[in-house]
PDB file of C-alpha atoms in Angstrom:
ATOM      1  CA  UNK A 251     -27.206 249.808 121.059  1.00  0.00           C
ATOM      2  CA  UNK A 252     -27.557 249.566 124.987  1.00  0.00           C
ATOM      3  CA  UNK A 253     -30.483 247.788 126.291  1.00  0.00           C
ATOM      4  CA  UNK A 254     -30.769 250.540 128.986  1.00  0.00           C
ATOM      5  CA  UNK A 255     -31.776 254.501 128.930  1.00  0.00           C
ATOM      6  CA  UNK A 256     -29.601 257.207 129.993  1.00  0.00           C
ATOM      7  CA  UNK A 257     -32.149 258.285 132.527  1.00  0.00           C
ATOM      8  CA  UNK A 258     -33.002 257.337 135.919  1.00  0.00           C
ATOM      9  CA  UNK A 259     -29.552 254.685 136.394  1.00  0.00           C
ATOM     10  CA  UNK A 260     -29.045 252.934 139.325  1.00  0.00           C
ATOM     11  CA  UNK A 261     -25.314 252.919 140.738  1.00  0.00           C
ATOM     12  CA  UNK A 262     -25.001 249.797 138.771  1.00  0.00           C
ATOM     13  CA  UNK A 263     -26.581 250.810 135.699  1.00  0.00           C
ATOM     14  CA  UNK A 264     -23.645 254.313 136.205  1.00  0.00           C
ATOM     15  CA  UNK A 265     -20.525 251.287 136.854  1.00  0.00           C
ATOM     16  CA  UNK A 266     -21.830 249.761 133.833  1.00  0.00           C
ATOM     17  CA  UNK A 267     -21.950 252.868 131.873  1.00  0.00           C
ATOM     18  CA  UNK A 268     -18.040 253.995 133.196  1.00  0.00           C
ATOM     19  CA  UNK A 269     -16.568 250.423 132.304  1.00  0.00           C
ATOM     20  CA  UNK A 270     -17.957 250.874 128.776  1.00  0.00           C
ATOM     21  CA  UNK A 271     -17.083 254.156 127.769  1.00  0.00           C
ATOM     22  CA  UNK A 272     -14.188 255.448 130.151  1.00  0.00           C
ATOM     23  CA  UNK A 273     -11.468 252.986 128.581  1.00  0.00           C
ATOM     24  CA  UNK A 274     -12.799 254.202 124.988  1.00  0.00           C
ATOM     25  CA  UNK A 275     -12.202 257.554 126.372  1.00  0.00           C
ATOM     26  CA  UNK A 276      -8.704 256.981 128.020  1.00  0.00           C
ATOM     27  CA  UNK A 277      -7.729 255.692 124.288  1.00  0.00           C
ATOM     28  CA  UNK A 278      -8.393 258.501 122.403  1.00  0.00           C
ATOM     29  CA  UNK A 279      -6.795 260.568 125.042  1.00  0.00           C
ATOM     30  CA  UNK A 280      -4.026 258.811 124.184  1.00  0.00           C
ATOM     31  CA  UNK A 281      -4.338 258.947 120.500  1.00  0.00           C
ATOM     32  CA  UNK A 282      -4.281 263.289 120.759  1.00  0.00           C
ATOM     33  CA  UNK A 283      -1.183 262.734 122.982  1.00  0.00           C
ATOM     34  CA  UNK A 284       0.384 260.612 120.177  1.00  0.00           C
ATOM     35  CA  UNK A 285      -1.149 262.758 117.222  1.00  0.00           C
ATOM     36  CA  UNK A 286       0.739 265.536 118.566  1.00  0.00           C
ATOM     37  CA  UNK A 287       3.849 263.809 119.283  1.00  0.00           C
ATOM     38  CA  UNK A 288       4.419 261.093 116.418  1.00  0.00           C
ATOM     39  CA  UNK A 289       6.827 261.239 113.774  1.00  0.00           C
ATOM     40  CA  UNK A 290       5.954 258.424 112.040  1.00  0.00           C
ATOM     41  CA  UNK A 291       6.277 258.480 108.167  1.00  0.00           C
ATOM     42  CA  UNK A 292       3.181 259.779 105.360  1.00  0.00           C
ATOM     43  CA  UNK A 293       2.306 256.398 104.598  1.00  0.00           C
ATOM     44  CA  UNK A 294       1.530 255.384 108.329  1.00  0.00           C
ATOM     45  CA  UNK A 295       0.219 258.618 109.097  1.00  0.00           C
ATOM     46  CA  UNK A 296      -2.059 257.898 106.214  1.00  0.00           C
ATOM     47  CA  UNK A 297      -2.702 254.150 107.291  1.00  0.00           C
ATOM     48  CA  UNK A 298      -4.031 255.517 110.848  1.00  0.00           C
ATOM     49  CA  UNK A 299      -5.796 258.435 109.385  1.00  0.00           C
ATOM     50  CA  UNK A 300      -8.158 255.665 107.786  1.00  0.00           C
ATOM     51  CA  UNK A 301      -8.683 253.381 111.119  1.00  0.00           C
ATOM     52  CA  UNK A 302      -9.189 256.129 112.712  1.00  0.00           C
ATOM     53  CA  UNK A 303     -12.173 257.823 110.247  1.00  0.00           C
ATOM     54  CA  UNK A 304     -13.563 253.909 110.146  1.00  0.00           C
ATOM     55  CA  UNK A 305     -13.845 254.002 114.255  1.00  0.00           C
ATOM     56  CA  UNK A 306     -15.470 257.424 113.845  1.00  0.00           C
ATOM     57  CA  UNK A 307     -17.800 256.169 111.337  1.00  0.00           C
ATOM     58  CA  UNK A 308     -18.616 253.188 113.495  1.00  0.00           C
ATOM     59  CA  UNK A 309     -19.235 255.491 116.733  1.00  0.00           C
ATOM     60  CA  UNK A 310     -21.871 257.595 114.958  1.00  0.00           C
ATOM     61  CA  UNK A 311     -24.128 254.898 114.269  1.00  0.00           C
ATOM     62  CA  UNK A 312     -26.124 255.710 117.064  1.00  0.00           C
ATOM     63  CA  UNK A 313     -25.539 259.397 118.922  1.00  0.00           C
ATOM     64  CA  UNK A 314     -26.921 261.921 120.806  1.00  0.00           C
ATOM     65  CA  UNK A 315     -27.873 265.082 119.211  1.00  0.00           C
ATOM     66  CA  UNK A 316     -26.180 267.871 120.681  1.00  0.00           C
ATOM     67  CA  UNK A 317     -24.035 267.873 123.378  1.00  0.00           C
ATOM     68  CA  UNK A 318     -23.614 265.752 126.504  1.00  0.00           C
ATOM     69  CA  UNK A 319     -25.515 267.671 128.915  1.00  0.00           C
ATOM     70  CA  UNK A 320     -26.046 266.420 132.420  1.00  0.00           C
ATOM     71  CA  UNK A 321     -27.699 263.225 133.289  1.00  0.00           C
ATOM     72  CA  UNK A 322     -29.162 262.112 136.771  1.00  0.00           C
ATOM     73  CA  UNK A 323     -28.772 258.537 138.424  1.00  0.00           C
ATOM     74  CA  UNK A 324     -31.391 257.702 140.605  1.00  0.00           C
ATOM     75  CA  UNK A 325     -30.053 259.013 143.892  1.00  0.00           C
ATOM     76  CA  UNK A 326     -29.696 262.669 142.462  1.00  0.00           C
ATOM     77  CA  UNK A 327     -25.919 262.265 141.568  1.00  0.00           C
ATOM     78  CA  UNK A 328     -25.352 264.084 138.331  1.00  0.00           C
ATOM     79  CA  UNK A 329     -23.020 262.647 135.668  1.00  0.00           C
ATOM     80  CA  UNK A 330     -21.550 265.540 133.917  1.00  0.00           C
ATOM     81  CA  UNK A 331     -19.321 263.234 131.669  1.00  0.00           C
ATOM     82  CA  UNK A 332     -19.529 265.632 128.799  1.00  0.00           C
ATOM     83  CA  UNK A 333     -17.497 268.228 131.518  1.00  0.00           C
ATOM     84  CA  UNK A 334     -14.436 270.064 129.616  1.00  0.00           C
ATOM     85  CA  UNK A 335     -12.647 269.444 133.307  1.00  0.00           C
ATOM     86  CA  UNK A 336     -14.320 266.600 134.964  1.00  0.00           C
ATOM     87  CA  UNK A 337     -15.892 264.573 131.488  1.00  0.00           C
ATOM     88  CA  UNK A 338     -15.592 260.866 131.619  1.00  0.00           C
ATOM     89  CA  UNK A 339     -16.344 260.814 128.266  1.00  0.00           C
ATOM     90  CA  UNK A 340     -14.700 264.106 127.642  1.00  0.00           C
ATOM     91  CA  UNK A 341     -11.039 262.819 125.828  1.00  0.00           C
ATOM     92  CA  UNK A 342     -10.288 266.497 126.346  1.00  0.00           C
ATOM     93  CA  UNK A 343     -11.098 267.053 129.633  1.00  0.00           C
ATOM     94  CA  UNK A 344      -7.770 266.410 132.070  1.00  0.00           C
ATOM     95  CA  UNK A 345      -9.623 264.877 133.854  1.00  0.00           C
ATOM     96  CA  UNK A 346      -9.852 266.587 137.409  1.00  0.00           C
ATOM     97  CA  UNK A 347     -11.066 264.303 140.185  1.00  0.00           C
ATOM     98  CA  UNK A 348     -12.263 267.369 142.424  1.00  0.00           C
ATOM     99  CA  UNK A 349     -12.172 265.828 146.193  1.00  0.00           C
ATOM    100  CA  UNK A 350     -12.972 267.016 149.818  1.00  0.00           C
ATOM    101  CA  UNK A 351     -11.099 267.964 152.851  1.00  0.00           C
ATOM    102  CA  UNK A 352     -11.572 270.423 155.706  1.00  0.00           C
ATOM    103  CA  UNK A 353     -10.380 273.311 154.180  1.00  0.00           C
ATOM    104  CA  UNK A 354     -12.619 273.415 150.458  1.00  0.00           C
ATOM    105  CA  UNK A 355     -11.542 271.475 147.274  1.00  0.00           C
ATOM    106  CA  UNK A 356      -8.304 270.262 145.626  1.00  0.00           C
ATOM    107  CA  UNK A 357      -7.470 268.176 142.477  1.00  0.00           C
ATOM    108  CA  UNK A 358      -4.425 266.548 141.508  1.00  0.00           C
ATOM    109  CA  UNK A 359      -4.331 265.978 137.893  1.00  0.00           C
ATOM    110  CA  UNK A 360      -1.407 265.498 135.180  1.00  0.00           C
ATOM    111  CA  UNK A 361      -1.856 267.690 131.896  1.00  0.00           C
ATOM    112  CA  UNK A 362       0.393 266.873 128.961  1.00  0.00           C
ATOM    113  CA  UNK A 363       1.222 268.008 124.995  1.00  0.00           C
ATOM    114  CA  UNK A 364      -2.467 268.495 124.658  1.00  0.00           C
ATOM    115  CA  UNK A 365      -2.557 271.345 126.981  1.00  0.00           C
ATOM    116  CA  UNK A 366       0.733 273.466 125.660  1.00  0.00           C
ATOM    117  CA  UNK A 367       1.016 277.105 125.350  1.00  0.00           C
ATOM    118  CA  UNK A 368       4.387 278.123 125.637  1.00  0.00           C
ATOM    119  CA  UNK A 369       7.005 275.355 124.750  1.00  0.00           C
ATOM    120  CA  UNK A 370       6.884 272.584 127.636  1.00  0.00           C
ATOM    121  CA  UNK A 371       4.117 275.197 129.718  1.00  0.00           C
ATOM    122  CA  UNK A 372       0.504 275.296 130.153  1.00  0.00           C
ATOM    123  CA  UNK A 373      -1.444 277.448 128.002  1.00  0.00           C
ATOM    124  CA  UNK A 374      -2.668 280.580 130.145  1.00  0.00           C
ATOM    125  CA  UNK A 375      -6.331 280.072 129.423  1.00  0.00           C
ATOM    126  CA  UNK A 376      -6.238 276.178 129.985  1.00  0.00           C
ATOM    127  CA  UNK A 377      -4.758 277.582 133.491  1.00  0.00           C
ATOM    128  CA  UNK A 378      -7.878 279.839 134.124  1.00  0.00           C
ATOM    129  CA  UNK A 379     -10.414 276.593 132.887  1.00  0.00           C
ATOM    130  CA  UNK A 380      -8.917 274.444 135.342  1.00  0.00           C
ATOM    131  CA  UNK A 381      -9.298 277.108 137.847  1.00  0.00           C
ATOM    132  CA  UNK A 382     -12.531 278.582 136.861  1.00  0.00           C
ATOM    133  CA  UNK A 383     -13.988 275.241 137.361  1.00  0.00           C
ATOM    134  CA  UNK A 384     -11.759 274.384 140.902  1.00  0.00           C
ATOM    135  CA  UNK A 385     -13.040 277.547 142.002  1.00  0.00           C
ATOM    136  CA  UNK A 386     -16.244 276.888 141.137  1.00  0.00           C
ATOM    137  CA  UNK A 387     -16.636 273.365 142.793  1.00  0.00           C
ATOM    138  CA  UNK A 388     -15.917 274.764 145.952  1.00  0.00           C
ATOM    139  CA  UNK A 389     -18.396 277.736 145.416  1.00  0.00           C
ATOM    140  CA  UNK A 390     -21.068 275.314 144.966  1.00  0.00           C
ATOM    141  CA  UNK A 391     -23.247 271.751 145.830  1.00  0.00           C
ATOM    142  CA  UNK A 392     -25.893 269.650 144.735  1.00  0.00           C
ATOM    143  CA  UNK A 393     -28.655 271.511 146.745  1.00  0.00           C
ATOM    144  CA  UNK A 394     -27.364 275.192 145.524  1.00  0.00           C
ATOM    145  CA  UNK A 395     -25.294 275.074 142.116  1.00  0.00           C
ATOM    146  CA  UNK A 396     -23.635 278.141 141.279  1.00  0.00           C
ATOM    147  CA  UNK A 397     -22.148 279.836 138.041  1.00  0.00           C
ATOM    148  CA  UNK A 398     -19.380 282.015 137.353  1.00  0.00           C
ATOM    149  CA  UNK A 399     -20.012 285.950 137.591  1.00  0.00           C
ATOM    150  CA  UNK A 400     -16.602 286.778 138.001  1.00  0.00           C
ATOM    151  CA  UNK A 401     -13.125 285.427 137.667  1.00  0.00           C
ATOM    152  CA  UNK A 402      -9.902 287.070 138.247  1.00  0.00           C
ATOM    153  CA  UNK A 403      -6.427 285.349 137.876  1.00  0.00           C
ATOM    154  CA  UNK A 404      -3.012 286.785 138.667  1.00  0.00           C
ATOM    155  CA  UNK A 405      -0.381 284.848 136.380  1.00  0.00           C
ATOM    156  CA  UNK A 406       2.513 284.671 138.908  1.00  0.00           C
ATOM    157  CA  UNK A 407       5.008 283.026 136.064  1.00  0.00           C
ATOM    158  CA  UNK A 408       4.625 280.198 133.702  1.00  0.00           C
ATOM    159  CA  UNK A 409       3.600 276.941 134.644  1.00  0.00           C
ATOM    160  CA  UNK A 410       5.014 273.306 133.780  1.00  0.00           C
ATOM    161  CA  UNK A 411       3.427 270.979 131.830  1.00  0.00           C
ATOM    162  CA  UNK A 412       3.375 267.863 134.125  1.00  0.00           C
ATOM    163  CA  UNK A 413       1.767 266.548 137.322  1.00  0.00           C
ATOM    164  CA  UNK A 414       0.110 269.780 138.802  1.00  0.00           C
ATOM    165  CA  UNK A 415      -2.594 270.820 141.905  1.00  0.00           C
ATOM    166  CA  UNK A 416      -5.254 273.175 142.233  1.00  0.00           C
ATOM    167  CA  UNK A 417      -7.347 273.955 145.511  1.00  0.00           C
ATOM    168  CA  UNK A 418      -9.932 276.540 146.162  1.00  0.00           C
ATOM    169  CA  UNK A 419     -11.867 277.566 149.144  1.00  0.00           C
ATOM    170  CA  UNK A 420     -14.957 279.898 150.022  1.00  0.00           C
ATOM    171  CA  UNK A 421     -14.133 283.121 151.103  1.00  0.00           C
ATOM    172  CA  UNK A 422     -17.194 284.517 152.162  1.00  0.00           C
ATOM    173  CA  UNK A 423     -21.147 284.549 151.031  1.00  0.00           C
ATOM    174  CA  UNK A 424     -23.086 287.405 150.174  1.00  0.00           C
ATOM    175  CA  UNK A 425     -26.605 286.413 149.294  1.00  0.00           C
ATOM    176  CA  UNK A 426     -26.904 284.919 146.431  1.00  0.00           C
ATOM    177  CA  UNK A 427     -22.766 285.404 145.970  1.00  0.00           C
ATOM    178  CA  UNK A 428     -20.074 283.219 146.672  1.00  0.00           C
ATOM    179  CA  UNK A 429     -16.025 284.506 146.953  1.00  0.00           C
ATOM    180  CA  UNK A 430     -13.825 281.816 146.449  1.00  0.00           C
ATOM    181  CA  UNK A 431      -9.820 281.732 145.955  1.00  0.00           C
ATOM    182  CA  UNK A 432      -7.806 279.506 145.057  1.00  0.00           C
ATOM    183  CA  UNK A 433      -4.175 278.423 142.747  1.00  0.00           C
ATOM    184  CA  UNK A 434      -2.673 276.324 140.422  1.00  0.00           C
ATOM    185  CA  UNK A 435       0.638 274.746 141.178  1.00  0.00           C
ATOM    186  CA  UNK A 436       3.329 272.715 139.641  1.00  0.00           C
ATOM    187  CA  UNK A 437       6.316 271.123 141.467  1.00  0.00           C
ATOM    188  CA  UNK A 438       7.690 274.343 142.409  1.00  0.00           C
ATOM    189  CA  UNK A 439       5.380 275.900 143.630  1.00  0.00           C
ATOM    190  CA  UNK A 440       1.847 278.240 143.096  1.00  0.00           C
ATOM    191  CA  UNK A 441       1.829 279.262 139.383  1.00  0.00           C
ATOM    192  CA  UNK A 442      -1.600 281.200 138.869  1.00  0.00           C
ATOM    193  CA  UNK A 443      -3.655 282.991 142.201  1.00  0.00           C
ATOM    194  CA  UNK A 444      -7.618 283.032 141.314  1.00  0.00           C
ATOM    195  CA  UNK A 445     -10.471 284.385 142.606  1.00  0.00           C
ATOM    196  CA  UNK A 446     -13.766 284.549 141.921  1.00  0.00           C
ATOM    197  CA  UNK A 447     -17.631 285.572 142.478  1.00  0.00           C
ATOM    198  CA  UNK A 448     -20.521 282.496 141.582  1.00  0.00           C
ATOM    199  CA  UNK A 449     -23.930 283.424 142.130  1.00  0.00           C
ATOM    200  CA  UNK A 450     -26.399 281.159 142.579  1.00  0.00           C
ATOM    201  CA  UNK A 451     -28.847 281.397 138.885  1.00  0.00           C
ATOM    202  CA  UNK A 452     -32.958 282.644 139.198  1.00  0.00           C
ATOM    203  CA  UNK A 453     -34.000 278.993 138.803  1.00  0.00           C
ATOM    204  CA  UNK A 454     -32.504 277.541 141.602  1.00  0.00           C
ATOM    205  CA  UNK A 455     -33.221 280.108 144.691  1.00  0.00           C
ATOM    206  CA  UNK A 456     -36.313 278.840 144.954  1.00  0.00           C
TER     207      UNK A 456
END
């Protein structure tokens, strides 16, 4: 059990938190990337089917219930590590590292087996996740979080499983709207064109 709450963590008590439970998430990452691919006989198959129902077992000792959610450190950073996209302790989540620059936001991310549609392709609606939440990063901030209204994406042709990019930008603002657009790309080139509407929910326009 930690000796710490979830709430109110200082930038140390958030370090802490990622060297604990990022590597734990990194490894079973890797264990859906080698579930998928392994050809390994019944009797191992069967072998790691039990150590991996005893880690389980061990894990839920002591859970949340529910989901995730959203906690806070104690400068108002949010740690969304449950995220689909973003999740530190999401083994399903890429993960995107959304960053900066002058223009809106961009992420350069890798997405493997886990993520197949087609043979050796994305899947079309892993495609709009990624950019539903790209476009959505750049649509909003700390100070005035915004949700999806609208999304539209224009599948240009199929895209690569591999190392891939996605940027988005603001558009323009409308109230309590914000038009974003943004792509996906793979080494060749933009694969999906998005855009989208986020409005800004009743609860936080005060």
């Amino acid at each position: 059990m930690l000796d710490w709450t979830l709430e109110n963590l200082s930038a140390d008590d958030v370090a802490r938190l990622r060297g604990i439970y990022e590597p734990l998430t990194e490894s079973v990452r890797e264990l859906i990337d080698a579930t998928i691919r392994t050809e390994v006989d019944a009797e191992t198959v069967a072998a790691a089917k039990a150590e991996i129902d005893a880690a389980t077992a061990r894990l839920r000792t002591d859970q949340v219930d529910g989901s995730y959610g959203i906690r806070f450190s104690t400068d108002g950073d949010q740690m969304p590590w449950g995220n689909v996209v973003i999740g530190v302790r999401n083994p399903v989540a890429p993960p995107l590292v959304v960053e900066q620059n002058e223009s809106g936001v961009f992420a350069d991310f890798h997405l493997g087996a886990a993520y197949e549609g087609p043979p050796g392709h994305v899947h079309g609606g892993v495609a709009a996740l990624v950019l539903d939440h790209i476009l959505g990063a750049a649509a909003t901030s700390r100070e005035k979080p915004r949700l999806t209204g609208t999304i539209t994406l224009r599948y240009l042709r199929m895209t690569r499983l591999g190392q891939l990019h996605a940027e988005a930008a603001i558009t323009r603002r409308n109230g309590v709207k914000t038009f974003t657009a943004g792509h996906l790309a793979d080494d060749e080139g933009i694969t999906v064109e998005a855009e989208g509407v986020f409005i800004q929910p009743r609860w936080a326009r005060e």
